[in-house]
Tab-separated table of C-alpha atoms in Angstrom:
chain	number	residue	atom	x	y	z
A	1	ASN	CA	105.439	113.248	105.472
A	2	ALA	CA	106.062	110.730	108.238
A	3	GLY	CA	103.990	108.076	106.548
A	4	VAL	CA	101.497	105.901	108.358
A	5	ILE	CA	102.410	105.815	112.028
A	6	GLN	CA	101.606	102.836	114.186
A	7	THR	CA	102.056	102.627	117.916
A	8	PRO	CA	103.292	100.782	119.773
A	9	ARG	CA	105.746	98.941	117.542
A	10	HIS	CA	105.793	96.005	119.923
A	11	LYS	CA	103.268	94.916	122.492
A	12	VAL	CA	103.298	91.946	124.814
A	13	THR	CA	100.103	91.024	126.607
A	14	GLY	CA	99.108	88.199	128.880
A	15	LYS	CA	96.455	85.782	127.750
A	16	GLY	CA	93.042	87.212	128.510
A	17	GLN	CA	94.163	90.834	128.594
A	18	GLU	CA	93.022	93.563	126.257
A	19	ALA	CA	95.255	95.070	123.576
A	20	THR	CA	94.703	98.372	121.781
A	21	LEU	CA	96.689	99.211	118.687
A	22	TRP	CA	96.885	102.732	117.292
A	23	CYS	CA	97.234	104.038	113.782
A	24	GLU	CA	97.714	107.538	112.447
A	25	PRO	CA	97.073	107.644	108.685
A	26	ILE	CA	98.789	109.996	106.320
A	27	SER	CA	97.282	113.450	106.583
A	28	GLY	CA	94.655	113.977	103.922
A	29	HIS	CA	94.023	110.299	103.333
A	30	SER	CA	90.400	109.331	103.685
A	31	ALA	CA	90.797	105.556	103.585
A	32	VAL	CA	92.261	103.438	106.384
A	33	PHE	CA	92.846	99.712	106.267
A	34	TRP	CA	93.889	97.142	108.844
A	35	TYR	CA	95.690	93.928	107.890
A	36	ARG	CA	97.156	91.112	109.960
A	37	GLN	CA	100.374	89.319	109.063
A	38	THR	CA	101.409	85.910	110.347
A	39	ILE	CA	103.835	83.296	109.124
A	40	VAL	CA	101.069	80.736	108.700
A	41	GLN	CA	98.248	82.847	107.221
A	42	GLY	CA	100.303	85.549	105.528
A	43	LEU	CA	98.701	88.954	105.027
A	44	GLU	CA	94.983	89.028	105.780
A	45	PHE	CA	92.573	91.914	105.325
A	46	LEU	CA	90.710	92.829	108.493
A	47	THR	CA	88.733	96.009	108.030
A	48	TYR	CA	88.397	99.255	106.060
A	49	PHE	CA	87.203	102.784	106.856
A	50	ARG	CA	86.493	105.590	104.462
A	51	ASN	CA	85.905	109.107	105.755
A	52	GLN	CA	85.879	107.565	109.247
A	53	ALA	CA	82.904	105.335	108.427
A	54	PRO	CA	83.304	101.555	108.594
A	55	ILE	CA	82.866	100.196	105.092
A	56	ASP	CA	83.981	96.583	105.196
A	57	ASP	CA	84.829	94.509	108.257
A	58	SER	CA	84.504	91.162	106.539
A	59	GLY	CA	87.971	90.090	107.635
A	60	MET	CA	87.505	90.818	111.311
A	61	PRO	CA	87.063	87.884	113.665
A	62	LYS	CA	83.499	88.188	114.892
A	63	GLU	CA	84.356	87.978	118.526
A	64	ARG	CA	86.860	89.995	120.542
A	65	PHE	CA	88.049	92.229	117.658
A	66	SER	CA	86.778	95.744	117.062
A	67	ALA	CA	88.027	98.759	115.177
A	68	GLN	CA	87.123	102.408	115.420
A	69	MET	CA	88.017	105.617	113.690
A	70	PRO	CA	86.841	108.414	115.965
A	71	ASN	CA	88.470	111.133	113.889
A	72	GLN	CA	90.332	111.472	110.624
A	73	SER	CA	93.725	111.398	112.286
A	74	HIS	CA	93.622	108.076	114.027
A	75	SER	CA	92.159	104.612	114.091
A	76	THR	CA	92.320	101.928	116.767
A	77	LEU	CA	92.129	98.173	116.661
A	78	LYS	CA	91.081	96.622	119.945
A	79	ILE	CA	91.398	92.964	120.829
A	80	GLN	CA	89.610	91.815	123.956
A	81	SER	CA	90.611	88.748	125.940
A	82	THR	CA	93.701	88.176	123.796
A	83	GLN	CA	94.647	84.631	122.906
A	84	PRO	CA	98.020	83.225	121.772
A	85	GLN	CA	96.645	82.799	118.247
A	86	ASP	CA	96.179	86.580	118.084
A	87	SER	CA	99.955	86.970	118.050
A	88	ALA	CA	100.793	88.628	114.749
A	89	VAL	CA	102.006	91.822	113.128
A	90	TYR	CA	99.067	94.158	112.670
A	91	LEU	CA	99.478	96.519	109.751
A	92	CYS	CA	97.611	99.742	109.230
A	93	ALA	CA	97.504	101.369	105.814
A	94	SER	CA	95.979	104.441	104.276
A	95	SER	CA	95.233	105.731	100.830
A	96	LEU	CA	93.969	108.937	99.368
A	97	ASP	CA	90.475	107.767	98.547
A	98	GLY	CA	90.322	104.004	98.965
A	99	THR	CA	89.879	103.187	95.301
A	100	THR	CA	92.019	100.476	93.798
A	101	ASN	CA	93.551	103.089	91.514
A	102	THR	CA	95.334	104.885	94.332
A	103	GLU	CA	98.431	103.708	96.141
A	104	VAL	CA	98.042	102.160	99.554
A	105	PHE	CA	100.736	103.164	102.038
A	106	PHE	CA	101.498	100.786	104.881
A	107	GLY	CA	102.807	101.497	108.351
A	108	LYS	CA	105.610	99.484	109.918
A	109	GLY	CA	103.170	97.477	111.945
A	110	THR	CA	102.621	96.567	115.567
A	111	ARG	CA	103.999	93.200	116.614
A	112	LEU	CA	101.593	91.750	119.163
A	113	THR	CA	102.769	88.851	121.267
A	114	VAL	CA	100.293	87.122	123.566
A	115	VAL	CA	101.972	85.046	126.253
B	1	GLY	CA	86.569	84.550	96.283
B	2	GLU	CA	89.935	85.377	94.862
B	3	GLN	CA	92.838	83.144	95.806
B	4	VAL	CA	96.446	83.998	95.137
B	5	GLU	CA	99.259	81.467	95.189
B	6	GLN	CA	102.865	82.665	95.252
B	7	ARG	CA	105.985	80.618	94.529
B	8	PRO	CA	108.648	80.005	95.608
B	9	PRO	CA	108.455	80.705	99.344
B	10	HIS	CA	112.236	81.039	99.526
B	11	LEU	CA	114.692	81.990	96.814
B	12	SER	CA	118.441	82.309	97.047
B	13	VAL	CA	120.519	83.661	94.159
B	14	ARG	CA	124.015	84.973	93.573
B	15	GLU	CA	124.655	88.649	92.968
B	16	GLY	CA	124.170	89.410	89.291
B	17	ASP	CA	121.800	86.510	88.702
B	18	SER	CA	118.133	86.944	87.889
B	19	ALA	CA	115.371	86.035	90.319
B	20	VAL	CA	111.830	85.184	89.281
B	21	ILE	CA	108.815	85.136	91.591
B	22	THR	CA	105.440	84.013	90.295
B	23	CYS	CA	101.862	84.388	91.451
B	24	THR	CA	98.776	82.735	90.078
B	25	TYR	CA	95.273	83.959	90.785
B	26	THR	CA	91.830	82.470	90.313
B	27	ASP	CA	89.390	85.314	89.670
B	28	PRO	CA	89.311	86.192	85.958
B	29	ASN	CA	87.793	89.552	86.904
B	30	SER	CA	90.924	90.585	88.782
B	31	TYR	CA	91.993	93.896	87.417
B	32	TYR	CA	94.757	95.393	89.494
B	33	PHE	CA	97.978	93.671	90.421
B	34	PHE	CA	100.673	94.837	92.789
B	35	TRP	CA	104.148	93.865	93.889
B	36	TYR	CA	105.356	94.896	97.334
B	37	LYS	CA	108.779	94.655	98.921
B	38	GLN	CA	109.196	94.292	102.669
B	39	GLU	CA	112.569	94.685	104.324
B	40	PRO	CA	113.050	93.626	107.953
B	41	GLY	CA	111.467	96.122	110.326
B	42	ALA	CA	110.180	98.245	107.467
B	43	SER	CA	106.771	98.801	105.968
B	44	LEU	CA	105.510	97.247	102.774
B	45	GLN	CA	106.842	99.278	99.880
B	46	LEU	CA	104.996	99.344	96.571
B	47	LEU	CA	107.262	98.301	93.712
B	48	MET	CA	104.795	98.379	90.881
B	49	LYS	CA	101.099	98.498	90.104
B	50	VAL	CA	99.867	96.760	86.951
B	51	PHE	CA	96.500	97.009	85.310
B	52	SER	CA	94.927	94.161	83.404
B	53	SER	CA	95.283	96.065	80.174
B	54	THR	CA	99.052	95.974	80.359
B	55	GLU	CA	101.277	92.984	80.067
B	56	ILE	CA	104.812	94.114	80.634
B	57	ASN	CA	106.025	96.788	82.959
B	58	GLU	CA	109.612	97.671	83.588
B	59	GLY	CA	110.934	99.254	86.729
B	60	GLN	CA	114.383	99.971	88.009
B	61	GLY	CA	116.122	96.619	87.875
B	62	PHE	CA	112.998	94.523	87.481
B	63	THR	CA	110.258	93.531	85.054
B	64	VAL	CA	106.684	92.585	85.808
B	65	LEU	CA	104.855	90.275	83.424
B	66	LEU	CA	101.121	89.646	83.416
B	67	ASN	CA	99.644	86.685	81.529
B	68	LYS	CA	95.885	87.071	81.712
B	69	LYS	CA	95.204	83.860	79.842
B	70	ASP	CA	97.072	81.815	82.416
B	71	LYS	CA	96.157	84.160	85.276
B	72	ARG	CA	99.809	84.486	86.152
B	73	LEU	CA	101.825	87.433	87.401
B	74	SER	CA	105.583	87.386	87.683
B	75	LEU	CA	108.321	89.610	89.034
B	76	ASN	CA	111.712	89.233	87.416
B	77	LEU	CA	114.628	90.914	89.153
B	78	THR	CA	117.408	91.257	86.641
B	79	ALA	CA	120.983	91.306	87.908
B	80	ALA	CA	119.979	91.027	91.561
B	81	HIS	CA	122.178	92.667	94.195
B	82	PRO	CA	122.348	92.176	97.974
B	83	GLY	CA	120.132	95.217	98.514
B	84	ASP	CA	117.305	93.319	96.845
B	85	SER	CA	117.269	90.821	99.716
B	86	ALA	CA	113.807	91.141	101.248
B	87	ALA	CA	110.366	89.586	101.315
B	88	TYR	CA	108.290	90.143	98.201
B	89	PHE	CA	104.528	89.945	98.046
B	90	CYS	CA	102.139	90.029	95.142
B	91	ALA	CA	98.651	91.374	95.712
B	92	VAL	CA	95.506	91.347	93.629
B	93	SER	CA	92.335	93.360	93.754
B	94	VAL	CA	89.157	92.992	91.788
B	95	SER	CA	87.786	96.119	90.177
B	96	SER	CA	84.468	97.775	90.803
B	97	GLY	CA	84.797	98.877	94.347
B	98	SER	CA	86.840	96.093	95.838
B	99	TRP	CA	89.289	97.671	98.230
B	100	GLN	CA	90.672	94.471	99.619
B	101	LEU	CA	94.145	93.494	98.565
B	102	ILE	CA	94.443	89.721	98.401
B	103	PHE	CA	98.078	88.943	99.069
B	104	GLY	CA	100.242	86.046	98.045
B	105	SER	CA	102.054	84.196	100.808
B	106	GLY	CA	105.333	85.942	100.093
B	107	THR	CA	108.797	85.041	98.849
B	108	GLN	CA	111.893	85.539	100.981
B	109	LEU	CA	114.670	86.476	98.553
B	110	THR	CA	118.302	86.272	99.574
B	111	VAL	CA	120.957	87.650	97.242
B	112	MET	CA	124.419	86.427	98.126
B	113	PRO	CA	127.495	88.493	97.250
């Protein structure tokens, strides 16, 4: 079990460019979460999928951010027209069924730097 | 919505000393409480999960206390060692279908030999 795999581990983009972050959840897990971690804001919930369907995107910035889960083995977080304030560590996590009773496993994150 | 405050932001102790990290939360309906450890370059690792029906949980080298009356959750590392140096985060979720983890701001613990 390789755990939740996130790629790339580091990404540097120029202001205004697009960034796509990839996540491979643990095999057999039906729930996938995205969180963002910054020094100032800490860990913030972004969005949640269960069985590939978007369930809750209440934490996603309304503009420029989108997330998809085209199949059960990967999810993507796309940021259009990146801005310096988007610089953060983006964490993907998965759990067996998404209920609060089951353990959430986190990936190592993708550190996005917008210059 | 739920708000979680974690203190202190930085904590430095000597090897063998205890280290206490505390979180307070606002939503009395909060039901599940978590402590995570994050070492540099590593993923968040679950230390312990506590339900509102329990008050004291003991792990390997640490104790978690939950005071529902005061809405306070604490992590007490007993006899800390340098390997405990890491960032620690509490997280809270409300029952009944809430899948969001509301995290505290984190505590950077340094254990000096």
